C-alpha cells in the first residue's frame, strides 16, 4: 500500500491509500478519487512533508504490510460489529433513507449501497447519512 497526500480543486488536503502509483493514476483519471470534504474529483498530489527519522534512528517509521493488514482487519471487525444492529437493505438504501427522512417509513438503522450520485442527492436533501470506512457486502458474504 502507498499513502498519498492529495489536494482537491477546493484546496482541501487529505490522505488516501492505494495499492500502487498506477492504481492511483488509473482511479484518478477515471474520476473515482474524490475529496472526502467537498466531493471534488479534481485531484492532484499535494506536496508531502519529508519523513524525518527519530533521533538515533536511521530511517522513518513506516508501517509494515502486516501491520497495515492487521489494522484493516481490526477496522473490518469493528465495522461488522457495529452493523450487527443494522438492517441490510442493499440497493434500496437511498429510497429507504429518503422515505424515513420524509416520515413515510418508520425510522430504523439501515445500511446498504448507494451510488455517488444517490449519496450526493441525499446529502443535498438533508437526509443524514454516513459513509462506512470500508466497503460492505451483503450479509451472506464476508468482508
Tab-separated table of C-alpha atoms in Angstrom, residues 35-101:
chain	number	residue	atom	x	y	z
A	35	UNK	CA	-12.262	14.776	-1.811
A	36	UNK	CA	-13.863	13.439	1.398
A	37	UNK	CA	-14.656	17.011	2.464
A	38	UNK	CA	-16.285	18.570	-0.613
A	39	UNK	CA	-16.503	15.575	-3.012
A	40	UNK	CA	-14.498	17.399	-5.708
A	41	UNK	CA	-12.930	14.967	-8.186
A	42	UNK	CA	-10.274	17.423	-9.414
A	43	UNK	CA	-7.427	15.791	-7.516
A	44	UNK	CA	-3.657	16.315	-7.601
A	45	UNK	CA	-0.838	15.040	-5.418
A	46	UNK	CA	-0.128	17.522	-2.642
A	47	UNK	CA	3.357	18.392	-1.538
A	48	UNK	CA	4.350	15.883	1.092
A	49	UNK	CA	6.294	16.731	4.205
A	50	UNK	CA	9.526	14.772	4.325
A	51	UNK	CA	9.589	11.816	6.688
A	52	UNK	CA	12.166	12.747	9.310
A	53	UNK	CA	13.593	9.860	11.291
A	54	UNK	CA	13.502	9.923	15.066
A	55	UNK	CA	16.765	10.864	16.762
A	56	UNK	CA	19.124	7.921	16.740
A	57	UNK	CA	17.127	6.105	14.048
A	58	UNK	CA	18.408	5.587	10.544
A	59	UNK	CA	15.028	5.695	8.827
A	60	UNK	CA	11.470	6.890	9.362
A	61	UNK	CA	8.932	4.529	10.894
A	62	UNK	CA	6.775	3.115	8.107
A	63	UNK	CA	4.123	0.538	8.960
A	64	UNK	CA	4.834	-2.915	7.598
A	65	UNK	CA	2.376	-4.571	5.201
A	66	UNK	CA	1.439	-6.972	8.018
A	67	UNK	CA	0.713	-4.040	10.362
A	68	UNK	CA	-1.495	-2.436	7.711
A	69	UNK	CA	-3.359	-5.713	7.105
A	70	UNK	CA	-3.834	-6.133	10.850
A	71	UNK	CA	-5.193	-2.594	11.218
A	72	UNK	CA	-7.614	-3.107	8.323
A	73	UNK	CA	-8.758	-6.443	9.786
A	74	UNK	CA	-9.400	-4.764	13.158
A	75	UNK	CA	-11.343	-1.969	11.466
A	76	UNK	CA	-13.384	-4.521	9.481
A	77	UNK	CA	-14.245	-6.423	12.686
A	78	UNK	CA	-15.309	-3.214	14.462
A	79	UNK	CA	-17.433	-2.153	11.494
A	80	UNK	CA	-19.053	-5.614	11.265
A	81	UNK	CA	-19.898	-5.491	14.982
A	82	UNK	CA	-21.479	-2.049	14.553
A	83	UNK	CA	-23.534	-3.307	11.597
A	84	UNK	CA	-24.956	-6.254	13.585
A	85	UNK	CA	-27.718	-3.968	14.899
A	86	UNK	CA	-28.359	-2.500	11.452
A	87	UNK	CA	-30.572	-3.889	8.683
A	88	UNK	CA	-29.030	-4.588	5.260
A	89	UNK	CA	-31.267	-3.026	2.571
A	90	UNK	CA	-28.936	-3.436	-0.416
A	91	UNK	CA	-29.510	-1.079	-3.329
A	92	UNK	CA	-32.770	0.194	-1.791
A	93	UNK	CA	-30.681	2.261	0.646
A	94	UNK	CA	-31.294	5.685	-0.940
A	95	UNK	CA	-35.055	5.127	-1.279
A	96	UNK	CA	-35.400	3.783	2.276
A	97	UNK	CA	-33.286	6.582	3.803
A	98	UNK	CA	-35.295	9.224	1.935
A	99	UNK	CA	-38.625	7.643	2.985
A	100	UNK	CA	-37.566	7.625	6.649
A	101	UNK	CA	-36.403	11.239	6.390
